[in-house]
Amino acid sequence: MSDTLAAPVEVSGRDAVTGSLVLTALGLALPLLDHPPTPGCPLRALTGVPCPLCGMTTGVEDTLHGHPVQAAAANPLAPVLVGAALYALARRPAALRIPAWAAGVLVLAAWVFELHRFGMLG
């Protein structure tokens, strides 16, 4: 395995906590808005192809409001991301690390899921 794939993707504890606070606050605030605050997926708007993060806003909101099944149907990484955010808020780690190959596999799996969800895999 190359050094690049073996090296961890690392987020500092401070950045993890800050990101977790923003993610949680926005996810909890979304139902208070009359319309979604996001413009949608630029890749999908330009090409018709969904990106690996399509459905993430809905998934995070659903996870934070106790609807994990609906969240996973929108994007299966959303409950994982919320879980990591809650871990970062509760434990305040010095850093969050994941091997680069694992991050790549997660993104690829999410993209295959989205391509299937939008009927592009047959």
Coordinates of C-alpha atoms in Angstrom, one line a residue:
M1 CA 0.0 0.0 0.0
S2 CA 1.4 3.4 -0.9
D3 CA 2.2 5.9 1.9
T4 CA -0.5 8.2 0.7
L5 CA -3.2 5.6 1.2
A6 CA -1.8 4.5 4.6
A7 CA -1.5 8.0 5.9
P8 CA -4.5 9.1 8.0
V9 CA -6.8 11.9 7.1
E10 CA -6.7 14.0 10.3
V11 CA -8.8 16.8 11.6
S12 CA -7.6 18.7 14.7
G13 CA -9.8 18.4 17.8
R14 CA -10.5 22.1 17.7
D15 CA -11.7 22.0 14.1
A16 CA -13.7 18.9 14.8
V17 CA -15.5 20.5 17.7
T18 CA -16.1 23.7 15.7
G19 CA -17.4 21.8 12.7
S20 CA -19.6 19.7 15.0
L21 CA -21.2 22.7 16.6
V22 CA -21.9 24.2 13.2
L23 CA -23.3 21.0 11.8
T24 CA -25.5 20.4 14.9
A25 CA -26.8 24.0 15.0
L26 CA -27.6 24.1 11.3
G27 CA -29.2 20.6 11.4
L28 CA -31.4 21.5 14.2
A29 CA -32.4 24.9 12.7
L30 CA -33.3 23.7 9.2
P31 CA -37.0 22.8 10.1
L32 CA -37.5 26.4 11.2
L33 CA -36.8 27.7 7.7
D34 CA -39.5 27.9 5.0
H35 CA -37.2 26.6 2.3
P36 CA -33.9 24.8 2.1
P37 CA -31.0 27.2 2.5
T38 CA -28.8 25.3 0.1
P39 CA -28.8 25.8 -3.7
G40 CA -28.6 22.1 -4.3
C41 CA -25.8 20.0 -5.7
P42 CA -23.8 21.9 -8.3
L43 CA -22.5 18.7 -10.0
R44 CA -26.1 17.4 -10.3
A45 CA -27.3 20.7 -11.6
L46 CA -24.6 20.9 -14.3
T47 CA -24.4 17.3 -15.3
G48 CA -27.4 15.4 -13.9
V49 CA -25.0 13.2 -12.0
P50 CA -25.4 13.2 -8.2
C51 CA -22.3 13.7 -6.0
P52 CA -21.3 11.5 -3.0
L53 CA -22.7 14.1 -0.7
C54 CA -26.2 14.5 -2.3
G55 CA -28.8 14.0 0.4
M56 CA -26.4 15.0 3.2
T57 CA -28.4 18.0 4.3
T58 CA -31.6 16.0 4.5
G59 CA -29.7 13.1 6.1
V60 CA -28.1 15.2 8.8
E61 CA -31.4 16.9 9.6
D62 CA -33.2 13.6 9.8
T63 CA -30.6 12.1 12.0
L64 CA -30.6 15.0 14.4
H65 CA -34.4 14.8 14.7
G66 CA -34.4 11.1 15.5
H67 CA -35.2 9.6 12.1
P68 CA -32.1 7.5 11.3
V69 CA -33.9 5.3 8.7
Q70 CA -35.0 8.3 6.6
A71 CA -31.5 9.8 7.1
A72 CA -29.8 6.7 5.7
A73 CA -32.2 6.7 2.8
A74 CA -31.1 10.2 1.9
N75 CA -27.3 9.5 2.4
P76 CA -26.0 6.6 4.5
L77 CA -23.0 8.7 5.6
A78 CA -25.2 11.3 7.3
P79 CA -25.8 9.2 10.5
V80 CA -22.0 8.4 10.5
L81 CA -21.1 12.1 10.2
V82 CA -23.6 13.0 13.0
G83 CA -22.2 10.2 15.2
A84 CA -18.6 11.5 14.6
A85 CA -19.8 15.1 15.4
L86 CA -21.5 14.0 18.6
Y87 CA -18.4 12.0 19.6
A88 CA -16.2 15.1 19.0
L89 CA -18.5 17.2 21.1
A90 CA -18.7 14.7 24.0
R91 CA -15.1 13.5 24.0
R92 CA -13.2 16.6 22.7
P93 CA -10.4 14.5 21.2
A94 CA -7.0 16.0 20.3
A95 CA -7.7 14.9 16.7
L96 CA -10.0 12.7 14.6
R97 CA -8.1 10.3 12.3
I98 CA -9.2 7.9 9.6
P99 CA -6.9 6.1 7.2
A100 CA -7.0 7.7 3.8
W101 CA -8.0 4.4 2.1
A102 CA -11.0 4.1 4.5
A103 CA -12.1 7.7 3.7
G104 CA -11.9 6.9 0.0
V105 CA -13.9 3.7 0.4
L106 CA -16.6 5.6 2.3
V107 CA -16.8 8.3 -0.4
L108 CA -16.9 5.8 -3.2
A109 CA -19.6 3.7 -1.4
A110 CA -21.7 6.9 -0.9
W111 CA -21.3 7.8 -4.6
V112 CA -22.4 4.3 -5.7
F113 CA -25.4 4.6 -3.3
E114 CA -26.4 8.0 -4.8
L115 CA -26.0 6.8 -8.4
H116 CA -28.3 3.8 -7.5
R117 CA -30.7 6.1 -5.6
F118 CA -31.1 8.3 -8.7
G119 CA -31.5 5.3 -11.0
M120 CA -28.2 5.6 -12.8
L121 CA -26.9 2.1 -12.2
G122 CA -29.6 0.2 -14.0

